[in-house]
Structure formats: structure tokens, C-alpha cells
XYZ file of C-alpha atoms in Angstrom:
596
model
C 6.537 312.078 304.719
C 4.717 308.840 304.188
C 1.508 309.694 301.933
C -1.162 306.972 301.229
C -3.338 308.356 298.670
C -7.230 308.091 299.830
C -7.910 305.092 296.798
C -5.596 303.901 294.470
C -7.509 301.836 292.829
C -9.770 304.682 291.866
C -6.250 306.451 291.153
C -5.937 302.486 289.023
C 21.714 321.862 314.132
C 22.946 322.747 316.989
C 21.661 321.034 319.962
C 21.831 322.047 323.843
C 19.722 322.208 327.113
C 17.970 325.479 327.387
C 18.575 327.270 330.724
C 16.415 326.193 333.667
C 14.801 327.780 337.118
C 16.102 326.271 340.041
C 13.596 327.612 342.406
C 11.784 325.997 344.537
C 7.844 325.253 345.135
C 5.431 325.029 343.250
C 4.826 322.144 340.319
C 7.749 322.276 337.571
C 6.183 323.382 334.418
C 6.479 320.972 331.444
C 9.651 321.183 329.590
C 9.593 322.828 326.301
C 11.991 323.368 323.124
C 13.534 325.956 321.972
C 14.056 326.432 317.680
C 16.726 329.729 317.064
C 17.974 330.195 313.692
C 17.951 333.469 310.986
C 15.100 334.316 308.571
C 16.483 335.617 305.225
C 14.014 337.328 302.878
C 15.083 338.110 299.391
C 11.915 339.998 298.215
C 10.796 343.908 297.225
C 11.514 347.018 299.487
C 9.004 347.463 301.978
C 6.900 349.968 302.049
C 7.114 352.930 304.894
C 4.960 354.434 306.784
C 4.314 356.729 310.301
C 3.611 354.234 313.186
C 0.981 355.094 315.883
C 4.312 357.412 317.389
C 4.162 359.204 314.340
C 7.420 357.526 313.666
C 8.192 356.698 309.989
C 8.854 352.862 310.159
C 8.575 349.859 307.565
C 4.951 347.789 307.372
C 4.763 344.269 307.735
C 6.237 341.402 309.827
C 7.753 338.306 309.202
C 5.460 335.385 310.457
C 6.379 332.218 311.140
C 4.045 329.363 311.426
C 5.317 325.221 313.042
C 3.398 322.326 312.130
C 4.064 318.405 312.692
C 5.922 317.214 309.622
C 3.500 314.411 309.471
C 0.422 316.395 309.571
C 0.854 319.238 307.458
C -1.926 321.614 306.557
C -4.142 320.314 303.747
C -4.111 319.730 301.487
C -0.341 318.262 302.038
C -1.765 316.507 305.265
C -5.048 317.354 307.946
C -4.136 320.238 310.168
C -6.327 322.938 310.389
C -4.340 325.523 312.243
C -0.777 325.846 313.240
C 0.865 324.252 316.263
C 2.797 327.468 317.379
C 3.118 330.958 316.099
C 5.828 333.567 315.662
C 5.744 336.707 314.355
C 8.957 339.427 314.115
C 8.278 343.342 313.096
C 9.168 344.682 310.144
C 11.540 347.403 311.977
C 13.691 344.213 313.326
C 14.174 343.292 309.545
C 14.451 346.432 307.704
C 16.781 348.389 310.223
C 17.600 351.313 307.640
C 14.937 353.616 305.874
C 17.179 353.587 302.681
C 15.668 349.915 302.048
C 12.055 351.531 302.055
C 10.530 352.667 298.510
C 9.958 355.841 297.717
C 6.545 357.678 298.204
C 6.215 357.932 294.677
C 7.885 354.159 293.404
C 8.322 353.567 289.603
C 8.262 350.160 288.237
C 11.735 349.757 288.279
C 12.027 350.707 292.483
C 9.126 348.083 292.780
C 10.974 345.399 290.596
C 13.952 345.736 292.340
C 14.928 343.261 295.315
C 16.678 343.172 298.273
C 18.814 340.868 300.659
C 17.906 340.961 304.159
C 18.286 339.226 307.676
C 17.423 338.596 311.029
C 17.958 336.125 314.303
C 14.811 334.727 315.905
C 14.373 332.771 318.766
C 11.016 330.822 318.939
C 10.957 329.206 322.551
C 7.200 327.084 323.870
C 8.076 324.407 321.294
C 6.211 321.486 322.469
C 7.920 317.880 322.799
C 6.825 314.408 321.746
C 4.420 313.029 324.629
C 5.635 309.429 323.643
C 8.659 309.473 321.483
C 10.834 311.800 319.024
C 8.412 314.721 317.475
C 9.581 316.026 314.011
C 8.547 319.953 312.719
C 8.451 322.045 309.891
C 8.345 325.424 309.464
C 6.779 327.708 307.029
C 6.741 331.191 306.583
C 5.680 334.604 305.167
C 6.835 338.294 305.056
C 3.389 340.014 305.547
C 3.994 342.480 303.368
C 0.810 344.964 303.558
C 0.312 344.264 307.914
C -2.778 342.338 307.158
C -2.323 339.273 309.319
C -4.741 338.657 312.661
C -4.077 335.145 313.663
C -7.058 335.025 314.989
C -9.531 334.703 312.325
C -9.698 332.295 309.192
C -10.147 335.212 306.758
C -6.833 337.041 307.875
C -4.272 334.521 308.404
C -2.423 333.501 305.432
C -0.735 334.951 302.688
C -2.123 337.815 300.468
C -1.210 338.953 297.207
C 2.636 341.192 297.413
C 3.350 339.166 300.731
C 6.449 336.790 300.290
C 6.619 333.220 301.172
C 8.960 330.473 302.091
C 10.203 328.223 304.754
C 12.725 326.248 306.618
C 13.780 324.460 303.577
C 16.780 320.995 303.588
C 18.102 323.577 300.344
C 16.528 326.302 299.246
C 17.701 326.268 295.889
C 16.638 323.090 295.126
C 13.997 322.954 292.048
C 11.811 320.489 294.057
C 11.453 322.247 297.880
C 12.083 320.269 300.717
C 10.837 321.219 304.514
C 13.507 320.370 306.927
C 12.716 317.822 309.390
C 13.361 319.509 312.941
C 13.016 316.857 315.094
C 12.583 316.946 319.050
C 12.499 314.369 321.511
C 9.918 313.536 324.206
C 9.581 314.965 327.784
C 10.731 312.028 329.018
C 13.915 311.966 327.158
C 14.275 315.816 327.815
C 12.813 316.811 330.879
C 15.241 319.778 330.620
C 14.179 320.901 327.367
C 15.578 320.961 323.913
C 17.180 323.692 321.881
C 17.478 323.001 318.089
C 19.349 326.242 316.436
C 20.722 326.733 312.903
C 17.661 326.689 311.704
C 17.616 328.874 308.318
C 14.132 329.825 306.871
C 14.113 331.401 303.348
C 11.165 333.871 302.124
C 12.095 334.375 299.098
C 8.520 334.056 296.605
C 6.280 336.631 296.175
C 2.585 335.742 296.064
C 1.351 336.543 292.289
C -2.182 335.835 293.767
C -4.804 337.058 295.995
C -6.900 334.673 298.383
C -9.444 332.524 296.249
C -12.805 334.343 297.945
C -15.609 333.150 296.805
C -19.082 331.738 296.741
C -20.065 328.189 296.474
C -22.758 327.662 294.098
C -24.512 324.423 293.805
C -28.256 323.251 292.224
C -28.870 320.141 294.642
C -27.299 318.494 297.251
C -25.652 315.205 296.904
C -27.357 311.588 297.720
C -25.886 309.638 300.306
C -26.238 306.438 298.335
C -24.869 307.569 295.046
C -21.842 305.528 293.524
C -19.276 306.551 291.207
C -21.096 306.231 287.533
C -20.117 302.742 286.091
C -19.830 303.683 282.528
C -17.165 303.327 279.403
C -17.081 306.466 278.504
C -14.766 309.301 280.537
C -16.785 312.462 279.045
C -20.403 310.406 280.027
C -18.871 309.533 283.308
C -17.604 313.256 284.096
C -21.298 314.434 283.133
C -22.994 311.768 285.286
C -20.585 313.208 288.123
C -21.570 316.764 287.399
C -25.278 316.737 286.977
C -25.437 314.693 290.694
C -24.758 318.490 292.081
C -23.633 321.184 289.378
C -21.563 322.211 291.717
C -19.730 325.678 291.290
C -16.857 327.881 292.945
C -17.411 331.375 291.624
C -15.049 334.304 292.087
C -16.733 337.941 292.944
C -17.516 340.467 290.306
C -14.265 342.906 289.311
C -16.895 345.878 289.259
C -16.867 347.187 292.939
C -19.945 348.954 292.245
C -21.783 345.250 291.833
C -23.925 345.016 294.873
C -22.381 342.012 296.027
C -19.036 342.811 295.483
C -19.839 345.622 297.461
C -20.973 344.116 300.204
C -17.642 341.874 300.345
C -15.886 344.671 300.538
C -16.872 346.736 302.880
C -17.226 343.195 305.444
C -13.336 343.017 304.591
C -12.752 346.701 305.229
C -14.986 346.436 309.277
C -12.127 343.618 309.503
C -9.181 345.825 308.502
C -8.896 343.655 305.704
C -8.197 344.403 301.309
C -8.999 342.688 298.395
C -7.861 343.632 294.869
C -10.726 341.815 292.788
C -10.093 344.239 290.105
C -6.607 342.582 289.176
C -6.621 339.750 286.479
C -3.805 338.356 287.528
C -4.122 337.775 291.085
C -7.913 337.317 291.284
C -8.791 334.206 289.056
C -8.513 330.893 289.217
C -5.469 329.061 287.934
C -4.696 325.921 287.058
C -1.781 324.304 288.676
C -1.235 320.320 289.672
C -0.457 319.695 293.205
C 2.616 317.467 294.816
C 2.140 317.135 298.085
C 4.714 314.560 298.414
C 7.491 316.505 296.604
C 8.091 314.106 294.807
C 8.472 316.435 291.552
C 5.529 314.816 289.715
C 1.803 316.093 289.533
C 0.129 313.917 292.272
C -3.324 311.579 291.294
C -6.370 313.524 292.464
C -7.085 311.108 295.750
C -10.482 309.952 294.409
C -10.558 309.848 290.325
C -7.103 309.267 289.691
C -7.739 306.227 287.605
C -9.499 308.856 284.660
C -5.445 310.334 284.680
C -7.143 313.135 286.595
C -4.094 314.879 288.449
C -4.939 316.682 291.562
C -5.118 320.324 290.774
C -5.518 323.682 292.345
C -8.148 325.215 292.643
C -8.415 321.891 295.228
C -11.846 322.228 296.825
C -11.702 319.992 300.677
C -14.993 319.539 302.287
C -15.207 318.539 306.534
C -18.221 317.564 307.902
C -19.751 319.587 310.741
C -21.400 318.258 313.676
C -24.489 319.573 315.098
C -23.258 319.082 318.734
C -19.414 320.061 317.997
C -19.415 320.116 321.931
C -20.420 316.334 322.898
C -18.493 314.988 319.337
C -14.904 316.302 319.891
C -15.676 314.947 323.765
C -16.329 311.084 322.093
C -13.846 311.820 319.381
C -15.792 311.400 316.646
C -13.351 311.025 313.611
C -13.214 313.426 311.141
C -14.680 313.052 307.584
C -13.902 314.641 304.567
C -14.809 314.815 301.034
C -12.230 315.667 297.676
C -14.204 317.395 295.078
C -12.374 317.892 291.612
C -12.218 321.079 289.344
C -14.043 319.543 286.181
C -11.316 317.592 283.957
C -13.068 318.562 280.447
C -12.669 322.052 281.501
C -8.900 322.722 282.641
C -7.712 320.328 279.732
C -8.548 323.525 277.911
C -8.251 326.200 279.928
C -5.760 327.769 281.959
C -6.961 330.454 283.892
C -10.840 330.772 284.581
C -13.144 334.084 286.125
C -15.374 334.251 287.704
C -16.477 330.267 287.535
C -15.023 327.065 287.629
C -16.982 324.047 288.134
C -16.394 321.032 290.819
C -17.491 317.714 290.862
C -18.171 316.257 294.373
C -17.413 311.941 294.079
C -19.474 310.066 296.130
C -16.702 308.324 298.363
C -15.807 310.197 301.898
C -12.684 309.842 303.587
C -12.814 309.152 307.612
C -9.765 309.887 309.554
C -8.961 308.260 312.983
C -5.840 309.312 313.564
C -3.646 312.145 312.622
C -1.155 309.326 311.063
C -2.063 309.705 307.355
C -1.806 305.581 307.090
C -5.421 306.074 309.153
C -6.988 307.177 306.319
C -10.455 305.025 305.757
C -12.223 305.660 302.092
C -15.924 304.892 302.691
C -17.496 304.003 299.897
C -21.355 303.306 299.163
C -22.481 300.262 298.621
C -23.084 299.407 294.887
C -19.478 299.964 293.959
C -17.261 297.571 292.105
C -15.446 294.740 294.208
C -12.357 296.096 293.533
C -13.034 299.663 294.431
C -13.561 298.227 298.508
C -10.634 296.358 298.291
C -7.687 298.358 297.019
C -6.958 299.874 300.216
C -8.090 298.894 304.308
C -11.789 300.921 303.287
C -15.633 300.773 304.787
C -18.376 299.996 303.303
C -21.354 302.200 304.048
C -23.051 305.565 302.959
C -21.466 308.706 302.216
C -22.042 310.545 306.166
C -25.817 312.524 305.571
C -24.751 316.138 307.060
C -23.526 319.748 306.615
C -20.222 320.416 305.366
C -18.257 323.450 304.987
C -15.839 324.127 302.177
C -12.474 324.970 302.236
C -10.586 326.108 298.729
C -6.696 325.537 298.492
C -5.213 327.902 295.658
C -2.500 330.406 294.576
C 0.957 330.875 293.082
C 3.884 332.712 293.775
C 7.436 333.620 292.114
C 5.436 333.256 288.547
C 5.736 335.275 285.914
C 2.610 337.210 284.422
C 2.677 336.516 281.266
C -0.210 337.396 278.059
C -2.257 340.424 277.748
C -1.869 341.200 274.023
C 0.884 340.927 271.112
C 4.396 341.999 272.875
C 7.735 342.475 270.607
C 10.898 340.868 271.829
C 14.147 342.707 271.588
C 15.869 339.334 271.123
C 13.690 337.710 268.729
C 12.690 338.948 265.261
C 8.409 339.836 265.003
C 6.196 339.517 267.325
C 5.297 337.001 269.557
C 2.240 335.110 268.966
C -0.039 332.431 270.775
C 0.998 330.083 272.207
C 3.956 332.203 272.967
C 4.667 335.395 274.695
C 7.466 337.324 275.239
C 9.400 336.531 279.303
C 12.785 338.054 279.670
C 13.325 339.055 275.817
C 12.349 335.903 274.379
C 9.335 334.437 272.977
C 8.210 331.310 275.399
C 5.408 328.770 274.803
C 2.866 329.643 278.154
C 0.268 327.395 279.485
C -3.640 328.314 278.197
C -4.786 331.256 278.978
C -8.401 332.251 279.873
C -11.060 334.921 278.058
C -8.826 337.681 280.237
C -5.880 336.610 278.116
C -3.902 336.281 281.009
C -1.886 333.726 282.694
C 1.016 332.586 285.154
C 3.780 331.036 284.174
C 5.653 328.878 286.285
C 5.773 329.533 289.989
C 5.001 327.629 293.221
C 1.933 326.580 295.823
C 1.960 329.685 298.296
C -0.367 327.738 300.757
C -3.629 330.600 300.497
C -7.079 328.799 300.945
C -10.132 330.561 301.900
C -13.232 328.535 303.758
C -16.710 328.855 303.615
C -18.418 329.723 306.361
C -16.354 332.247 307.815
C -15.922 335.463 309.975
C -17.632 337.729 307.266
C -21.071 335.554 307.211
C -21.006 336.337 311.328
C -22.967 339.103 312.537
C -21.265 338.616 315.451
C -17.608 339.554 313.942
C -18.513 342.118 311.311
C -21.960 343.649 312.741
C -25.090 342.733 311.667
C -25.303 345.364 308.343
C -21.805 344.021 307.354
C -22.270 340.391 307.085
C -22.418 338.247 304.481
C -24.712 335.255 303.966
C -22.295 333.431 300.751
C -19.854 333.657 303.235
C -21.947 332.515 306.373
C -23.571 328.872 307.111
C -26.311 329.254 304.048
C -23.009 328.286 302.476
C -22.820 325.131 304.191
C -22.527 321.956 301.369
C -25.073 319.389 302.053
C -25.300 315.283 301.993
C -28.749 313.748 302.931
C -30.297 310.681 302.533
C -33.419 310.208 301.137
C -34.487 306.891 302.673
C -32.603 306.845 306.671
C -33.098 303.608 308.101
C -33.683 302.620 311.728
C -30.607 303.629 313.637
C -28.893 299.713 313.462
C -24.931 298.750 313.068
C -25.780 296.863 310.261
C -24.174 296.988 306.488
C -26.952 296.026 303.900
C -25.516 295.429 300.162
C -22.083 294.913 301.492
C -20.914 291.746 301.665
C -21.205 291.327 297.763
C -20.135 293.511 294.818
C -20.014 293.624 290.720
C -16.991 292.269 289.615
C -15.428 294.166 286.156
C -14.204 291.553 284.611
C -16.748 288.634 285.242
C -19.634 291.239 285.417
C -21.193 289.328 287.646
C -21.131 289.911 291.955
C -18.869 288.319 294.037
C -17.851 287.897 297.156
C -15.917 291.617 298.539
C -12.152 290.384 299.999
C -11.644 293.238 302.078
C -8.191 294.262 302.705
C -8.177 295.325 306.595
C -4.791 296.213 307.082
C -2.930 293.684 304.830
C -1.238 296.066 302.428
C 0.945 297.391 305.519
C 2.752 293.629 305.616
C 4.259 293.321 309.062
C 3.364 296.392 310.209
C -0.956 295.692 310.070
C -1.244 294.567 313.501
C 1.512 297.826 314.913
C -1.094 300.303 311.885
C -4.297 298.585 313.523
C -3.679 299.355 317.134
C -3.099 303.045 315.825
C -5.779 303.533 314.001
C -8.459 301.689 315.811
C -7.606 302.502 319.379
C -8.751 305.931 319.079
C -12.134 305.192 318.492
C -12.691 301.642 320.046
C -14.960 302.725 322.558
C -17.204 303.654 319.397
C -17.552 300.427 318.289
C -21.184 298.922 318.129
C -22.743 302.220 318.983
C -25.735 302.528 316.649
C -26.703 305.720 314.674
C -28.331 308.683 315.346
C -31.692 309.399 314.417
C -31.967 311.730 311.158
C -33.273 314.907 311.046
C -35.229 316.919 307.735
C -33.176 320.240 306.682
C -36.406 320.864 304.773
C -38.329 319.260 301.936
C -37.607 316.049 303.090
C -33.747 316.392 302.890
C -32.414 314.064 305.816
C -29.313 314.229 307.570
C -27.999 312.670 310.537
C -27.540 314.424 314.092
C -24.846 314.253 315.977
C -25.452 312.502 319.782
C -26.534 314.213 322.519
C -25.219 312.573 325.559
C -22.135 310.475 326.860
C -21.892 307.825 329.001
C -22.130 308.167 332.547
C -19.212 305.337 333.391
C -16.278 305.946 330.926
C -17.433 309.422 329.831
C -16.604 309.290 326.885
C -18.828 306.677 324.907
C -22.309 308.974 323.156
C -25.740 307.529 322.813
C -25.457 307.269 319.111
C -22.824 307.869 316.221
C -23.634 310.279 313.067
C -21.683 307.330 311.290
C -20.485 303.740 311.562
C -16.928 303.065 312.702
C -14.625 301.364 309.838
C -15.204 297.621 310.309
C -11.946 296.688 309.751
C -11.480 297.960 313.245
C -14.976 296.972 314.964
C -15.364 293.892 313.503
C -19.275 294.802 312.240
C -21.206 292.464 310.575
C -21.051 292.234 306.938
């Protein structure tokens, strides 16, 4: 996958035709592919119990989940749900009730793992509309039967389930998704079969879902700019105080009245949480790749401070006001990369129940699903070279609402901590910063006030997103909802000082340099750093939202106390359709041409 991190300069098988109807009438329905292949899940006996038949059977299901290789979900790429879905019961896995535990398990029944298998066929597989259309797929054994696909707060992995995917080798230290590729309808107006395809589940999630509130003191300015100071740790606190911005983790007493109240929302949507367990409900430290690369990736805005991009990874999307009348002018989506706090995981492993985020005043707009559409837009009063690192836009962090989404976990660790522990293999008793894994004292990673930790282990893919189904009266009843988990939640940008609605860029045509400390002219880049492919990257990324182009903005709007924010339009153009009365943001110039 090709990756173009948001601002570097910040950062400074078998094939075949599937069978088809010959019948006549009607129109043909649009040809489709076909992936076939065998899960294998290496993982702990399932647990048994009496179906609705009264029939003693194994929980769970295997469920399988397709995505575009380009467009992963985030925070690998942008997708927000999966393409296609398949799920296969537990029963079709586990054929024999010797591999289920016993009623009673020890440690030893629960510690011990078994080799399984099973065929799948996974037909609806769409093609490529315009050319070749490449796949991966990921996976999870859904151990405890908690899975509904059809709400945010129940469809990804929980602690116990076991992950994996269609990996090129599965053994590999670094994991690979295979590239399944497809052609387009035109090329295949029979359809496509792709088979062999092998997906492993082999990692058992050490962690629970990250659930938890979002606490912050003020909202952040539009206008702010990334603090232009010498000093790192002055910088860092600049960044903090412009929102003291928290993610905080539930109490573990289930008798605290909020805790409460989460629970029994999760229990009207058939749904468990163990916030009671150190180990899987906390928040730990561990650097992303999202490239596979094998080494800890730049955090996409402050990578320049050597901040790497770490879990817990907070994502922010705006929301429009008129969702409606935006997706219908394709609006482009915006997004903001808050950081866990650098001062703090330096020192700390593991943190409950708080961790603090800072939110950098640079947004991200995307055009196009193609990650080389990525536009940084950065405020005005920003460094020269901070605009011209990367094909970026000039103008104010978008004024609106923005809902959170957390991306966190780890599974196939090992827990590790939790007091002095003597090793059979090793004389005394192992002492910080060691612990005793396997007979042997190990060095392990810092450990929080729960003296706790993970060590080792992979990125399971569990997120959790604020607002969701248990802030909706609608989806839990009305004495069952949750307002942390509902739009109160909802992050806020405003602007204190909205203009008139006008395509203009004030304060952009000149910037600070660093080095003569004096402004300068600002070189943008507009598509240069893609060589001979800038005109091939502009048609792709500006095409999509052409029509947009010299559309002024919409009027603002006062959340309250004077805190601004601009609406989204109202109305589209009677002739095309498509074109709205006003944008909640300028289009990247590099693609409209504005004036600067």
C-alpha cells in the first residue's frame, strides 16, 4: 500500500468463471466475484452451551470482514465500515463436543489450544467499476457470540475473541494482508472466482474495547497554529492547555453510578464489559505501523518532535449539520489526529482510568479515497515550510462538531507484572524492570500504578467512537442511555471572529521563514512531489469536487456563548444537482485555483 503521511515536514489462487443463469428476460444482474478458501483458527476451546433447541452446541462464529487494500480501516487507511461481510457458526468449526471446555475449566483446560478448520465460500464480491480491484481480508473468531453488525458498539473484536486474517505468510514476524485482486465488470462480465484463499485466526485479544468518555475544558480555536517555540516540553504544554483534552476509561467499581449506568446500556444491547480486569481494561501503549513496514510509524502531524504514532490513537471526523444535502454535493471528508501526550507515555506504560490527548491545530481533508488525496490544511500563521512540504491548503482549521473515534488494543501478548514472581530457571526473584515469562526473568516495558502490563503482542483492530448507540434513546430506551456516550460528546472547533462568507485566503500568500526569521513568499507545492504523475494525481483528486470550486462559505452559527461554527448548506443546484449554496469549508486551492 502506498502511504503518504498527512505532513512530513511536521514529521521533519485459483481462478475460474463462476457458474451463470442462462435464462431469459429480465435485466442481467451485475456480475460479481466469488473468494473460497479455508479459515484455520489456532486458539482456546470454545465454550458450550444449549442453543434455542435446547441442543448443546459451541458459542461463537467466525466473522469475516473485506475491505479495499487501498482503503483500509483507520487508522491503516479511511474506511469506516466493511465492504462485505461473512460470518460462519461456531457448530461448522467445532464439529465435535470433545473440543468444548468443561463446565467447570481449570487454568490449564483454558490455556490449552487447539487446531481447527473449515471451507467458506464468500460469493457478492464486488468488481472494479474501471479497472483491476485489489482486497483484503480480516478476521475474528467471536468467541463470547457478541457480534451485531449492525451497530458501532458491537462489531469488532472483544476481549477472549481471536483475530487474524488472510495473511501473504502467516508466520512472518511483520504481517502481511494478501492482495486479492479482481478485475472489472468489463473485463469479467461473467464473474470472477479467486479460491485458495487461507485466513489465519490465530491471536487472542488480551484487551477489551477502549470505552470511554471524552473529557475536555474548552474547545479548540479555529485560527490556532502549532506553538513556534524552542523548547519540546513548552511546546507540548502550549499544545495541551489549547484544550486539556482527556480520554478517560470507566470506574472498575460497578457500583459507581456511572459505571453503572454503562453497564446496564451494554446489557439492553446484549452486550459485556469486564471493566474490572487490569489487564484488558486500560490503556496501553503501543506504536502503530500501518505500513508494515516493521518500524514504529511518525505520528502524521508532530512527527518532527520524534513523536511516533501510538495507540491509544484518538481520529476525529467532522459532522455535518445537513449529512443529507453534504454526502449529495460530496463534501470531502475532514479529519483531525490528536496525540496521546509524549511527556506522559515516555514514562508510562499502561495508564487507568486517564490519558491525556493533544488535539494539533492542522486538519486533514480527503477528496478521494486514494490516500495520495490527502490535503493538510493548515492555519494561516504557520511557518513557510510547514505549507510547502506536501500539495497542502492554506486556511482555518473547519469550525464544527466532531465525533471521536479511539483505535486501541493488543492481542497474542503476554500479561506480564503484578508483584515479585520466582523463576524456576533463574536463581532469586525477579525484580523491576524484569518479570518472570516462560521461566525466565525478561526486561518488560513500564508498567502503570496497577503494576501491570503487556508484553509484546499485536494491533487487534478494536476502536470504540463517541457518539454511539448507547447515548441514543432511540436504541437503548430512554432510562438506558447514556449522554458521555451520546452527541454532548461531540468535540468542538469554532471560530471566534467568522468572516463574511467570501473564497478568499487572508494571511496566506506570505509566511515566517525559520531560518531568515523573517516572511517570505509561500512556494506551494501543488502536486510537484508526485514527478510525472502530478497532472494523472491532480485529475484524481480534484475531479471529485470540481463542481465545488468558487462556492463561498456558509454562514456560521453560535453553539452558545458565542462559540461559532459553520453550517453545512442547505440547498443544491437546480441544473447539475449537485453543486450547494455554500461550502462549510474552502476547496484545496491547489485544485480550484483560489486566490492567494
Amino acid at each position: 500500500m502506498h502511504r503518504r503521511f498527512v505532513f512530513p515536514i511536521l514529521l521533519l489462487l485459483a481462478c475460474g468463471d463462476p457458474p451463470v443463469d442462462d435464462g431469459d428476460g429480465g435485466t442481467a444482474p451485475e456480475p460479481t466475484g466469488v473468494i473460497s478458501g479455508t479459515v484455520l483458527y489456532s486458539g482456546p476451546r470454545p465454550v458450550c452451551a444449549p442453543n434455542e433447541d435446547g441442543v448443546v452446541v459451541p458459542v461463537g462464529r467466525v466473522v469475516l470482514t473485506l475491505f479495499e487494500s487501498d482503503n483500509p480501516p483507520a487508522p491503516e487507511g479511511s474506511a469506516t465500515g466493511a465492504l462485505n461481510l461473512l460470518t460462519v457458526p461456531g457448530p461448522q468449526l467445532f464439529t465435535s463436543l470433545d473440543d468444548c471446555l468443561p463446565n467447570e475449566p481449570t487454568l490449564e483446560d483454558r490455556r490449552l489450544f487447539i487446531t481447527r478448520s473449515v471451507e467458506f465460500t464468500w460469493p457478492e464480491i464486488p468488481l472494479g467499476e474501471d479497472g483491476p480491484i485489489d482486497y483484503q481480508v480480516r478476521g475474528y473468531y467471536d468467541y463470547d457470540s457478541d457480534f451485531n453488525p449492525f451497530f458501532s458498539v458491537s462489531n469488532l473484536p472483544t476481549a477472549g475473541d481471536v483475530v487474524g486474517g488472510a495473511f501473504l505468510d502467516p508466520s512472518a514476524e511483520v504481517l502481511t494482508f494478501q492482495r486479492i485482486r479482481f478485475g472489472s465488470r468489463d473485463d469479467s462480465p461473467l464473474g470472477e472466482v479467486r479460491g485458495g484463499v487461507s485466513v489465519a485466526l490465530a491471536a487472542p485479544v488480551n484487551t477489551e474495547r477502549p470505552v470511554f468518555r471524552l473529557e475536555n475544558a474548552r474547545p479548540l480555536v479555529s485560527e490556532a497554529t502549532i506553538p513556534l517555540v524552542p523548547d519540546a516540553v513548552m511546546q507540548e504544554e502550549m499544545l495541551w492547555q489549547a484544550t486539556e483534552t482527556r480520554l478517560t476509561l470507566y470506574s472498575r467499581d460497578p457500583a459507581d453510578p456511572q459505571t453503572a449506568a454503562l453497564l446496564q446500556a451494554m446489557n439492553a444491547g446484549g452486550l459485556s464489559l469486564d471493566t474490572a480486569n487490569p489487564f484488558a481494561y486500560s490503556w496501553v501503549i503501543r506504536s502503530l505501523d500501518t505500513n508494515r513496514d516493521g518500524s514504529p510509524d511518525p505520528h502524521p502531524i508532530l512527527g518532527l518532535l520524534g513523536i511516533p504514532w501510538q495507540t491509544p490513537a484518538p481520529l476525529m471526523r467532522r459532522v455535518a449539520s445537513r449529512q443529507d444535502v453534504e454526502a449529495a454535493a460530496r463534501i470531502p471528508t475532514v479529519l483531525l489526529f490528536p496525540s496521546v501526550r509524549p511527556s506522559q507515555v515516555d514514562a508510562q506504560g499502561v495508564f487507568y482510568p486517564s490519558i491525556d490527548v493533544l488535539v494539533p491545530p492542522v486538519a486533514v481533508m480527503r477528496t478521494n479515497v486514494d490516500a495520495r488525496c490527502t490535503f493538510p490544511m493548515i492555519p494561516p500563521g504557520n511557518i513557510a515550510p510547514f505549507y510547502e512540504a506536501q500539495t497542502s491548503d492554506c486556511q482555518e482549521v473547519p469550525a464544527a462538531l466532531y465525533a471521536t473515534a479511539v483505535f486501541h488494543g493488543v492481542a497474542a501478548a503476554i500479561p506480564v507484572g503484578g508483584g515479585l514472581q520466582r523463576c524456576p530457571d533463574d536463581p532469586g526473584v525477579c525484580t523491576a524492570p524484569t518479570t518472570c515469562v516462560d521461566g525466565a526473568c525478561v526486561v518488560v516495558p513500564p508498567v502503570s500504578v496497577t503494576g501491570t502490563n503487556l508484553l509484546g503482542g499485536i494491533f487487534p483492530g478494536q476502536g470504540w467512537t463517541l457518539p454511539n448507540e448507547l447515548g441514543d434513546a432511540a436504541q437503548v430506551g430512554a432510562d438506558n442511555a447514556i449522554a458521555e456516550q451520546g452527541n454532548d460528546a461531540l468535540f468542538a472547533v469554532v471560530d471566534p471572529d467568522p468572516s463574511t462568507p467570501t473564497t478568499a485566503r487572508p494571511g496566506c500568500d506570505t509566511a515566517l521563514d525559520p531560518v531568515m526569521m523573517a516572511p517570505r513568499p509561500i512556494a506551494y507545492t501543488n502536486f510537484a512531489e508526485f514527478g510525472d504523475d502530478a497532472d494523472e494525481v491532480r485529475t484524481l483528486c480534484c475531479g471529485p469536487i470540481q463542481h465545488l470550486c468558487g462556492v463561498p462559505l456558509c454562514e456560521a452559527s453560535d453553539l452558545g456563548g458565542g462559540a461559532m461554527i459553520r453550517n453545512s448548506p442547505t440547498m443544491l443546484s437546480e441544473e447539475d444537482g449537485i453543486t450547494p449554496n455554500c461550502v462549510p469549508f474552502l476547496m484545496p486551492a491547489a485544485c480550484c485555483g483560489a486566490p492567494l
